[in-house]
PDB file of C-alpha atoms in Angstrom:
ATOM      1  CA  MET U   1       9.441  16.778  30.795  1.00  0.00           C
ATOM      2  CA  ALA U   2      11.865  14.297  29.294  1.00  0.00           C
ATOM      3  CA  ASP U   3      10.636  10.890  28.132  1.00  0.00           C
ATOM      4  CA  PRO U   4      11.474   8.014  30.492  1.00  0.00           C
ATOM      5  CA  THR U   5      14.475   6.046  29.342  1.00  0.00           C
ATOM      6  CA  TYR U   6      14.767   2.334  28.726  1.00  0.00           C
ATOM      7  CA  THR U   7      17.879   0.238  29.221  1.00  0.00           C
ATOM      8  CA  PRO U   8      17.798  -2.771  26.874  1.00  0.00           C
ATOM      9  CA  PRO U   9      18.600  -6.131  28.504  1.00  0.00           C
ATOM     10  CA  LYS U  10      21.621  -8.077  27.295  1.00  0.00           C
ATOM     11  CA  ILE U  11      19.320 -10.498  25.454  1.00  0.00           C
ATOM     12  CA  TRP U  12      15.874  -9.556  24.168  1.00  0.00           C
ATOM     13  CA  THR U  13      13.043 -11.944  25.021  1.00  0.00           C
ATOM     14  CA  TRP U  14       9.465 -12.079  23.762  1.00  0.00           C
ATOM     15  CA  ASP U  15       7.600 -11.976  27.049  1.00  0.00           C
ATOM     16  CA  SER U  16       4.910  -9.367  26.411  1.00  0.00           C
ATOM     17  CA  GLN U  17       2.794  -7.983  23.599  1.00  0.00           C
ATOM     18  CA  SER U  18       4.189  -4.965  21.813  1.00  0.00           C
ATOM     19  CA  GLY U  19       2.832  -2.818  19.058  1.00  0.00           C
ATOM     20  CA  GLY U  20      -0.180  -0.905  20.286  1.00  0.00           C
ATOM     21  CA  LYS U  21      -3.119  -1.391  17.912  1.00  0.00           C
ATOM     22  CA  PHE U  22      -1.382  -4.271  16.133  1.00  0.00           C
ATOM     23  CA  ALA U  23      -0.043  -6.059  19.207  1.00  0.00           C
ATOM     24  CA  ASN U  24      -2.138  -9.178  18.675  1.00  0.00           C
ATOM     25  CA  ILE U  25      -0.609  -9.900  15.247  1.00  0.00           C
ATOM     26  CA  ASN U  26       3.020  -8.958  15.904  1.00  0.00           C
ATOM     27  CA  ARG U  27       5.394 -11.809  16.642  1.00  0.00           C
ATOM     28  CA  PRO U  28       9.110 -12.532  16.231  1.00  0.00           C
ATOM     29  CA  ILE U  29       8.696 -15.741  14.211  1.00  0.00           C
ATOM     30  CA  ALA U  30       7.496 -16.551  10.685  1.00  0.00           C
ATOM     31  CA  GLY U  31       5.353 -19.344   9.300  1.00  0.00           C
ATOM     32  CA  PRO U  32       1.680 -20.333   9.520  1.00  0.00           C
ATOM     33  CA  THR U  33      -0.369 -20.593  12.693  1.00  0.00           C
ATOM     34  CA  SER U  34      -3.488 -22.213  11.199  1.00  0.00           C
ATOM     35  CA  GLU U  35      -4.532 -24.480   8.354  1.00  0.00           C
ATOM     36  CA  LYS U  36      -6.612 -22.878   5.602  1.00  0.00           C
ATOM     37  CA  ASP U  37      -6.383 -22.957   1.827  1.00  0.00           C
ATOM     38  CA  LEU U  38      -6.724 -19.810  -0.249  1.00  0.00           C
ATOM     39  CA  PRO U  39      -9.909 -19.465  -2.323  1.00  0.00           C
ATOM     40  CA  VAL U  40      -9.446 -19.443  -6.091  1.00  0.00           C
ATOM     41  CA  GLY U  41     -11.878 -17.631  -8.354  1.00  0.00           C
ATOM     42  CA  LYS U  42     -12.559 -17.760 -12.078  1.00  0.00           C
ATOM     43  CA  HIS U  43      -9.891 -15.363 -13.364  1.00  0.00           C
ATOM     44  CA  PRO U  44      -6.197 -16.139 -13.907  1.00  0.00           C
ATOM     45  CA  LEU U  45      -5.117 -13.346 -11.553  1.00  0.00           C
ATOM     46  CA  GLN U  46      -5.935 -14.011  -7.902  1.00  0.00           C
ATOM     47  CA  LEU U  47      -5.273 -11.247  -5.384  1.00  0.00           C
ATOM     48  CA  TYR U  48      -5.295 -11.686  -1.606  1.00  0.00           C
ATOM     49  CA  SER U  49      -5.194  -8.319   0.065  1.00  0.00           C
ATOM     50  CA  LEU U  50      -6.612  -5.496   2.164  1.00  0.00           C
ATOM     51  CA  ALA U  51      -7.102  -1.854   1.127  1.00  0.00           C
ATOM     52  CA  THR U  52      -4.168  -0.470   3.061  1.00  0.00           C
ATOM     53  CA  PRO U  53      -1.904   1.796   1.004  1.00  0.00           C
ATOM     54  CA  ASN U  54       0.195  -1.230  -0.006  1.00  0.00           C
ATOM     55  CA  GLY U  55      -2.868  -3.184  -1.029  1.00  0.00           C
ATOM     56  CA  ALA U  56      -4.389  -0.246  -2.895  1.00  0.00           C
ATOM     57  CA  LYS U  57      -1.319   0.063  -5.110  1.00  0.00           C
ATOM     58  CA  VAL U  58      -2.119  -3.265  -6.742  1.00  0.00           C
ATOM     59  CA  THR U  59      -5.882  -2.872  -7.099  1.00  0.00           C
ATOM     60  CA  ILE U  60      -5.327   0.586  -8.588  1.00  0.00           C
ATOM     61  CA  MET U  61      -2.974  -0.887 -11.164  1.00  0.00           C
ATOM     62  CA  LEU U  62      -5.324  -3.751 -12.015  1.00  0.00           C
ATOM     63  CA  GLU U  63      -8.188  -1.302 -12.501  1.00  0.00           C
ATOM     64  CA  GLU U  64      -5.945   0.956 -14.606  1.00  0.00           C
ATOM     65  CA  LEU U  65      -4.999  -2.023 -16.797  1.00  0.00           C
ATOM     66  CA  LEU U  66      -8.654  -2.916 -17.303  1.00  0.00           C
ATOM     67  CA  ALA U  67      -9.517   0.702 -18.108  1.00  0.00           C
ATOM     68  CA  ALA U  68      -6.690   0.719 -20.669  1.00  0.00           C
ATOM     69  CA  GLY U  69      -8.255  -2.260 -22.452  1.00  0.00           C
ATOM     70  CA  PHE U  70      -6.268  -5.171 -21.062  1.00  0.00           C
ATOM     71  CA  SER U  71      -9.114  -7.640 -20.552  1.00  0.00           C
ATOM     72  CA  GLU U  72      -6.647 -10.323 -19.469  1.00  0.00           C
ATOM     73  CA  ALA U  73      -6.086  -8.263 -16.312  1.00  0.00           C
ATOM     74  CA  GLU U  74      -9.494  -9.317 -14.931  1.00  0.00           C
ATOM     75  CA  TYR U  75      -8.998 -10.525 -11.405  1.00  0.00           C
ATOM     76  CA  ASP U  76     -10.557 -11.935  -8.269  1.00  0.00           C
ATOM     77  CA  ALA U  77      -9.698 -10.018  -5.087  1.00  0.00           C
ATOM     78  CA  TYR U  78     -10.168 -11.773  -1.766  1.00  0.00           C
ATOM     79  CA  LEU U  79     -10.126  -9.972   1.556  1.00  0.00           C
ATOM     80  CA  VAL U  80      -7.384 -10.865   4.033  1.00  0.00           C
ATOM     81  CA  ASN U  81      -8.296  -9.650   7.512  1.00  0.00           C
ATOM     82  CA  ILE U  82      -4.885  -8.998   9.030  1.00  0.00           C
ATOM     83  CA  MET U  83      -6.356  -8.067  12.415  1.00  0.00           C
ATOM     84  CA  GLU U  84      -7.724 -11.612  12.642  1.00  0.00           C
ATOM     85  CA  GLY U  85      -4.402 -13.152  11.608  1.00  0.00           C
ATOM     86  CA  GLU U  86      -5.587 -14.444   8.226  1.00  0.00           C
ATOM     87  CA  GLN U  87      -2.145 -13.682   6.790  1.00  0.00           C
ATOM     88  CA  PHE U  88      -0.775 -16.522   8.919  1.00  0.00           C
ATOM     89  CA  THR U  89      -2.801 -19.332   7.346  1.00  0.00           C
ATOM     90  CA  THR U  90      -0.995 -22.083   5.454  1.00  0.00           C
ATOM     91  CA  GLY U  91      -2.551 -20.922   2.187  1.00  0.00           C
ATOM     92  CA  PHE U  92      -1.480 -17.317   2.541  1.00  0.00           C
ATOM     93  CA  VAL U  93       2.020 -18.213   3.723  1.00  0.00           C
ATOM     94  CA  SER U  94       2.371 -20.370   0.599  1.00  0.00           C
ATOM     95  CA  ALA U  95       1.610 -17.254  -1.465  1.00  0.00           C
ATOM     96  CA  ASN U  96       3.769 -14.950   0.653  1.00  0.00           C
ATOM     97  CA  PRO U  97       6.192 -16.461   3.170  1.00  0.00           C
ATOM     98  CA  ASN U  98       6.534 -12.995   4.715  1.00  0.00           C
ATOM     99  CA  SER U  99       2.829 -12.994   5.731  1.00  0.00           C
ATOM    100  CA  LYS U 100       2.152  -9.468   4.488  1.00  0.00           C
ATOM    101  CA  ILE U 101      -0.533  -8.268   2.099  1.00  0.00           C
ATOM    102  CA  PRO U 102      -0.814  -8.050  -0.837  1.00  0.00           C
ATOM    103  CA  ALA U 103      -0.074 -11.391  -2.489  1.00  0.00           C
ATOM    104  CA  LEU U 104      -0.832 -12.235  -6.114  1.00  0.00           C
ATOM    105  CA  VAL U 105      -1.028 -15.659  -7.733  1.00  0.00           C
ATOM    106  CA  ASP U 106      -1.035 -15.780 -11.532  1.00  0.00           C
ATOM    107  CA  HIS U 107      -2.711 -18.972 -12.784  1.00  0.00           C
ATOM    108  CA  SER U 108      -2.123 -18.147 -16.449  1.00  0.00           C
ATOM    109  CA  THR U 109       1.420 -19.539 -16.283  1.00  0.00           C
ATOM    110  CA  ALA U 110       2.363 -23.217 -16.747  1.00  0.00           C
ATOM    111  CA  THR U 111       2.473 -23.545 -12.989  1.00  0.00           C
ATOM    112  CA  PRO U 112       0.916 -20.837 -10.805  1.00  0.00           C
ATOM    113  CA  THR U 113       3.300 -17.927 -10.235  1.00  0.00           C
ATOM    114  CA  ARG U 114       3.270 -16.299  -6.816  1.00  0.00           C
ATOM    115  CA  VAL U 115       4.296 -12.665  -6.544  1.00  0.00           C
ATOM    116  CA  PHE U 116       4.618 -10.846  -3.239  1.00  0.00           C
ATOM    117  CA  GLU U 117       5.723  -7.374  -2.117  1.00  0.00           C
ATOM    118  CA  SER U 118       3.589  -4.632  -3.627  1.00  0.00           C
ATOM    119  CA  GLY U 119       6.393  -3.091  -5.686  1.00  0.00           C
ATOM    120  CA  SER U 120       7.272  -6.490  -7.127  1.00  0.00           C
ATOM    121  CA  ILE U 121       3.622  -7.060  -8.084  1.00  0.00           C
ATOM    122  CA  LEU U 122       3.465  -3.688  -9.871  1.00  0.00           C
ATOM    123  CA  LEU U 123       6.627  -4.516 -11.806  1.00  0.00           C
ATOM    124  CA  TYR U 124       5.369  -8.018 -12.638  1.00  0.00           C
ATOM    125  CA  LEU U 125       2.092  -6.663 -14.009  1.00  0.00           C
ATOM    126  CA  ALA U 126       3.833  -3.860 -15.921  1.00  0.00           C
ATOM    127  CA  ASP U 127       6.072  -6.385 -17.657  1.00  0.00           C
ATOM    128  CA  LYS U 128       3.278  -8.909 -18.189  1.00  0.00           C
ATOM    129  CA  PHE U 129       1.031  -6.395 -19.952  1.00  0.00           C
ATOM    130  CA  ASP U 130       3.720  -4.050 -21.294  1.00  0.00           C
ATOM    131  CA  ALA U 131       1.999  -1.102 -19.674  1.00  0.00           C
ATOM    132  CA  PHE U 132       2.766   1.841 -17.383  1.00  0.00           C
ATOM    133  CA  LEU U 133       6.540   1.277 -17.636  1.00  0.00           C
ATOM    134  CA  SER U 134       8.585   2.622 -20.533  1.00  0.00           C
ATOM    135  CA  LYS U 135      10.859   0.375 -22.559  1.00  0.00           C
ATOM    136  CA  ASP U 136      13.261   3.273 -23.057  1.00  0.00           C
ATOM    137  CA  PRO U 137      16.146   2.354 -20.730  1.00  0.00           C
ATOM    138  CA  ILE U 138      16.636   5.881 -19.386  1.00  0.00           C
ATOM    139  CA  GLN U 139      12.945   6.464 -18.686  1.00  0.00           C
ATOM    140  CA  ARG U 140      12.546   2.957 -17.281  1.00  0.00           C
ATOM    141  CA  ALA U 141      15.451   3.564 -14.902  1.00  0.00           C
ATOM    142  CA  GLU U 142      13.862   6.813 -13.710  1.00  0.00           C
ATOM    143  CA  THR U 143      10.539   5.110 -13.036  1.00  0.00           C
ATOM    144  CA  MET U 144      12.221   2.197 -11.289  1.00  0.00           C
ATOM    145  CA  SER U 145      14.221   4.586  -9.115  1.00  0.00           C
ATOM    146  CA  TRP U 146      11.026   6.235  -7.898  1.00  0.00           C
ATOM    147  CA  LEU U 147       9.320   2.879  -7.380  1.00  0.00           C
ATOM    148  CA  PHE U 148      12.180   1.778  -5.147  1.00  0.00           C
ATOM    149  CA  TRP U 149      12.287   5.206  -3.509  1.00  0.00           C
ATOM    150  CA  GLN U 150       8.755   4.536  -2.326  1.00  0.00           C
ATOM    151  CA  MET U 151       9.578   1.039  -1.108  1.00  0.00           C
ATOM    152  CA  GLY U 152      12.573   2.322   0.837  1.00  0.00           C
ATOM    153  CA  SER U 153      11.088   5.569   2.141  1.00  0.00           C
ATOM    154  CA  THR U 154       7.612   4.540   3.236  1.00  0.00           C
ATOM    155  CA  PRO U 155       8.691   2.503   6.281  1.00  0.00           C
ATOM    156  CA  MET U 156       9.700   5.859   7.773  1.00  0.00           C
ATOM    157  CA  LEU U 157       6.172   7.132   7.107  1.00  0.00           C
ATOM    158  CA  GLY U 158       4.192   4.050   8.120  1.00  0.00           C
ATOM    159  CA  GLY U 159       6.218   2.033  10.598  1.00  0.00           C
ATOM    160  CA  GLY U 160       7.943   5.142  11.880  1.00  0.00           C
ATOM    161  CA  PHE U 161       5.761   8.239  11.944  1.00  0.00           C
ATOM    162  CA  GLY U 162       2.401   6.505  11.640  1.00  0.00           C
ATOM    163  CA  HIS U 163       3.128   4.027  14.389  1.00  0.00           C
ATOM    164  CA  PHE U 164       4.398   6.493  16.977  1.00  0.00           C
ATOM    165  CA  TYR U 165       1.959   9.292  16.077  1.00  0.00           C
ATOM    166  CA  ALA U 166      -1.225   7.236  15.705  1.00  0.00           C
ATOM    167  CA  TYR U 167      -0.873   3.691  17.021  1.00  0.00           C
ATOM    168  CA  ALA U 168       1.690   3.431  19.814  1.00  0.00           C
ATOM    169  CA  PRO U 169       0.091   2.892  23.235  1.00  0.00           C
ATOM    170  CA  GLU U 170       2.022   5.890  24.591  1.00  0.00           C
ATOM    171  CA  LYS U 171       3.095   9.122  22.889  1.00  0.00           C
ATOM    172  CA  TYR U 172       6.742  10.151  23.048  1.00  0.00           C
ATOM    173  CA  GLN U 173       8.135  13.334  21.556  1.00  0.00           C
ATOM    174  CA  TYR U 174      11.486  11.981  20.423  1.00  0.00           C
ATOM    175  CA  PRO U 175      10.262   9.341  17.900  1.00  0.00           C
ATOM    176  CA  ILE U 176       7.400  11.555  16.689  1.00  0.00           C
ATOM    177  CA  ASP U 177       9.770  14.472  16.080  1.00  0.00           C
ATOM    178  CA  ARG U 178      12.340  12.221  14.408  1.00  0.00           C
ATOM    179  CA  TYR U 179       9.904  10.650  11.970  1.00  0.00           C
ATOM    180  CA  ALA U 180       7.868  13.810  11.366  1.00  0.00           C
ATOM    181  CA  MET U 181      11.088  15.503  10.255  1.00  0.00           C
ATOM    182  CA  GLU U 182      11.867  12.672   7.846  1.00  0.00           C
ATOM    183  CA  VAL U 183       8.332  12.514   6.416  1.00  0.00           C
ATOM    184  CA  LYS U 184       8.364  16.257   5.750  1.00  0.00           C
ATOM    185  CA  ARG U 185      11.732  15.854   4.028  1.00  0.00           C
ATOM    186  CA  GLN U 186      10.242  13.119   1.837  1.00  0.00           C
ATOM    187  CA  MET U 187       7.278  15.307   0.961  1.00  0.00           C
ATOM    188  CA  ASP U 188       9.727  18.032  -0.023  1.00  0.00           C
ATOM    189  CA  VAL U 189      11.592  15.536  -2.226  1.00  0.00           C
ATOM    190  CA  LEU U 190       8.342  14.787  -4.045  1.00  0.00           C
ATOM    191  CA  ASP U 191       7.333  18.436  -4.231  1.00  0.00           C
ATOM    192  CA  ARG U 192      10.617  19.376  -5.890  1.00  0.00           C
ATOM    193  CA  GLN U 193      10.379  16.443  -8.308  1.00  0.00           C
ATOM    194  CA  LEU U 194       6.867  17.468  -9.330  1.00  0.00           C
ATOM    195  CA  ALA U 195       7.715  21.147  -9.795  1.00  0.00           C
ATOM    196  CA  ASP U 196       8.229  20.718 -13.540  1.00  0.00           C
ATOM    197  CA  LYS U 197       6.728  17.279 -14.175  1.00  0.00           C
ATOM    198  CA  GLU U 198       3.127  16.173 -14.549  1.00  0.00           C
ATOM    199  CA  PHE U 199       3.800  12.776 -13.044  1.00  0.00           C
ATOM    200  CA  ILE U 200       6.457  11.389 -10.738  1.00  0.00           C
ATOM    201  CA  SER U 201       8.938  10.199 -13.355  1.00  0.00           C
ATOM    202  CA  GLY U 202       8.038  12.563 -16.187  1.00  0.00           C
ATOM    203  CA  ASP U 203       5.225  13.129 -18.644  1.00  0.00           C
ATOM    204  CA  GLU U 204       3.795   9.609 -18.465  1.00  0.00           C
ATOM    205  CA  TYR U 205       1.632   8.042 -15.754  1.00  0.00           C
ATOM    206  CA  THR U 206       3.520   4.988 -14.488  1.00  0.00           C
ATOM    207  CA  ILE U 207       3.772   2.387 -11.747  1.00  0.00           C
ATOM    208  CA  ALA U 208       5.792   4.954  -9.785  1.00  0.00           C
ATOM    209  CA  ASP U 209       2.666   7.111  -9.452  1.00  0.00           C
ATOM    210  CA  MET U 210       0.581   4.077  -8.504  1.00  0.00           C
ATOM    211  CA  ALA U 211       3.084   3.108  -5.823  1.00  0.00           C
ATOM    212  CA  ILE U 212       3.542   6.547  -4.309  1.00  0.00           C
ATOM    213  CA  PHE U 213      -0.037   7.849  -4.451  1.00  0.00           C
ATOM    214  CA  PRO U 214      -1.705   5.602  -1.828  1.00  0.00           C
ATOM    215  CA  TRP U 215       0.887   6.615   0.761  1.00  0.00           C
ATOM    216  CA  TYR U 216       1.932  10.177   0.018  1.00  0.00           C
ATOM    217  CA  GLY U 217      -1.221  11.155  -1.827  1.00  0.00           C
ATOM    218  CA  GLY U 218      -3.229   9.849   1.099  1.00  0.00           C
ATOM    219  CA  LEU U 219      -1.067  11.948   3.387  1.00  0.00           C
ATOM    220  CA  ALA U 220      -1.496  15.010   1.156  1.00  0.00           C
ATOM    221  CA  LEU U 221      -5.285  14.559   1.286  1.00  0.00           C
ATOM    222  CA  GLY U 222      -5.144  14.473   5.077  1.00  0.00           C
ATOM    223  CA  LYS U 223      -6.512  10.923   5.174  1.00  0.00           C
ATOM    224  CA  LEU U 224      -3.449   9.142   6.529  1.00  0.00           C
ATOM    225  CA  TYR U 225      -3.136   9.008  10.333  1.00  0.00           C
ATOM    226  CA  GLU U 226      -5.251  12.215  10.499  1.00  0.00           C
ATOM    227  CA  ALA U 227      -1.907  14.011  10.394  1.00  0.00           C
ATOM    228  CA  GLY U 228      -2.514  16.547   7.642  1.00  0.00           C
ATOM    229  CA  GLU U 229      -2.635  19.568   9.915  1.00  0.00           C
ATOM    230  CA  PHE U 230       0.195  18.315  12.108  1.00  0.00           C
ATOM    231  CA  LEU U 231       2.505  17.944   9.100  1.00  0.00           C
ATOM    232  CA  GLN U 232       1.110  20.987   7.246  1.00  0.00           C
ATOM    233  CA  VAL U 233       0.679  18.992   4.055  1.00  0.00           C
ATOM    234  CA  GLU U 234      -1.045  21.862   2.225  1.00  0.00           C
ATOM    235  CA  GLU U 235       2.301  23.625   1.864  1.00  0.00           C
ATOM    236  CA  TYR U 236       3.456  21.036  -0.684  1.00  0.00           C
ATOM    237  CA  LYS U 237       1.665  22.634  -3.632  1.00  0.00           C
ATOM    238  CA  ASN U 238       3.081  20.415  -6.361  1.00  0.00           C
ATOM    239  CA  VAL U 239       2.261  17.264  -4.429  1.00  0.00           C
ATOM    240  CA  GLN U 240      -1.252  18.620  -3.890  1.00  0.00           C
ATOM    241  CA  ARG U 241      -1.728  19.233  -7.624  1.00  0.00           C
ATOM    242  CA  TRP U 242      -0.466  15.741  -8.504  1.00  0.00           C
ATOM    243  CA  THR U 243      -2.500  14.100  -5.745  1.00  0.00           C
ATOM    244  CA  LYS U 244      -5.778  15.664  -6.822  1.00  0.00           C
ATOM    245  CA  ALA U 245      -5.185  14.679 -10.452  1.00  0.00           C
ATOM    246  CA  ILE U 246      -4.487  11.036  -9.541  1.00  0.00           C
ATOM    247  CA  ASP U 247      -7.355  10.896  -7.048  1.00  0.00           C
ATOM    248  CA  ALA U 248      -9.808  12.014  -9.742  1.00  0.00           C
ATOM    249  CA  ARG U 249      -9.055   9.034 -12.015  1.00  0.00           C
ATOM    250  CA  THR U 250     -11.933   6.543 -12.181  1.00  0.00           C
ATOM    251  CA  PRO U 251      -9.679   3.440 -11.968  1.00  0.00           C
ATOM    252  CA  VAL U 252      -8.042   4.922  -8.871  1.00  0.00           C
ATOM    253  CA  LYS U 253     -11.421   5.489  -7.257  1.00  0.00           C
ATOM    254  CA  ARG U 254     -12.319   1.871  -7.996  1.00  0.00           C
ATOM    255  CA  GLY U 255      -8.991   0.495  -6.857  1.00  0.00           C
ATOM    256  CA  LYS U 256      -9.305   2.218  -3.493  1.00  0.00           C
ATOM    257  CA  MET U 257     -12.662   0.508  -2.887  1.00  0.00           C
ATOM    258  CA  VAL U 258     -11.480  -3.071  -3.376  1.00  0.00           C
ATOM    259  CA  ASN U 259     -10.902  -5.050  -0.141  1.00  0.00           C
ATOM    260  CA  ARG U 260     -11.835  -1.973   1.883  1.00  0.00           C
ATOM    261  CA  THR U 261     -13.565  -2.628   5.214  1.00  0.00           C
ATOM    262  CA  TRP U 262     -13.836   0.878   6.697  1.00  0.00           C
ATOM    263  CA  GLY U 263     -15.357   4.229   5.811  1.00  0.00           C
ATOM    264  CA  GLU U 264     -18.639   4.782   3.992  1.00  0.00           C
ATOM    265  CA  PRO U 265     -20.375   1.488   3.098  1.00  0.00           C
ATOM    266  CA  SER U 266     -20.743   2.698  -0.505  1.00  0.00           C
ATOM    267  CA  GLY U 267     -16.939   2.800  -0.720  1.00  0.00           C
ATOM    268  CA  GLN U 268     -16.385  -0.733   0.544  1.00  0.00           C
ATOM    269  CA  LEU U 269     -16.114  -3.645  -1.886  1.00  0.00           C
ATOM    270  CA  HIS U 270     -14.899  -6.467   0.341  1.00  0.00           C
ATOM    271  CA  GLU U 271     -14.389  -8.893  -2.558  1.00  0.00           C
ATOM    272  CA  ARG U 272     -14.152  -8.151  -6.245  1.00  0.00           C
ATOM    273  CA  HIS U 273     -14.802 -10.728  -8.990  1.00  0.00           C
ATOM    274  CA  ASP U 274     -16.276  -8.657 -11.828  1.00  0.00           C
ATOM    275  CA  ALA U 275     -16.479  -5.019 -12.841  1.00  0.00           C
ATOM    276  CA  ALA U 276     -20.212  -5.138 -12.129  1.00  0.00           C
ATOM    277  CA  ASP U 277     -19.444  -5.722  -8.453  1.00  0.00           C
ATOM    278  CA  PHE U 278     -18.793  -1.997  -8.036  1.00  0.00           C
ATOM    279  CA  ASP U 279     -22.471  -1.405  -8.818  1.00  0.00           C
ATOM    280  CA  THR U 280     -24.023  -4.348  -7.008  1.00  0.00           C
ATOM    281  CA  GLN U 281     -21.778  -5.678  -4.241  1.00  0.00           C
ATOM    282  CA  THR U 282     -20.663  -2.671  -2.171  1.00  0.00           C
ATOM    283  CA  GLU U 283     -21.589  -2.847   1.496  1.00  0.00           C
ATOM    284  CA  ASP U 284     -24.434  -0.331   1.163  1.00  0.00           C
ATOM    285  CA  LYS U 285     -26.196  -2.682  -1.263  1.00  0.00           C
ATOM    286  CA  LYS U 286     -26.064  -5.791   0.909  1.00  0.00           C
TER     287      LYS U 286
END
């Protein structure tokens, strides 16, 4: 049976909630809705986030920097509960006027530097610590291309496929088919790229891997939208090999725990202020 059709009015008006699971936080205007300052911890780097794939990119990189010996990458990570609208407080909007996690504030600069958009944060940290991004112009361009590939492609996976397959209040074949086709094409792009490369942009582990893994690695592991069987992710053998190698890294395991509020309590570290928190502050120990 065909999906019912909708005839758009001449002028769109905001007269009802829309967005399924996220209806209570979707709105057509920007700016804060409540007054609340952001907490500031003891480290120069202050992260305000949630362990969605976009949030995990940044905590993975921070943990990778620490594992690589960059002690100046120590950070405080504060939980932002987007389902409760905490991204619309005055403090968070001052850190990210787009009201999306993650947001980073670097207090080591003469005046605090705000950085928002996950890809921008990865690039900022790579340049700040001279790590996980080659200075060779050709290799740097390749890594940057894949970083921006992720930023441009993932809305089709998350806001497109994920929304209509997992979150929309009603299921319709047309949008699910459209976005499933595109997500499988993207997985094939990655699979071909990884056919003769250890990592996304070559032989070195870079911010491109950190950006792509939480989304497409999560999909390859069958943990994103519970869509692994539907999309037959096991057929992407090169993506599977790469995913399992990244997932086995200790800093990646740690990064995925930070600001996480679901799953096994032992895998949830709501706030992170020291490396010891992984041993003493997970939800199973409270």
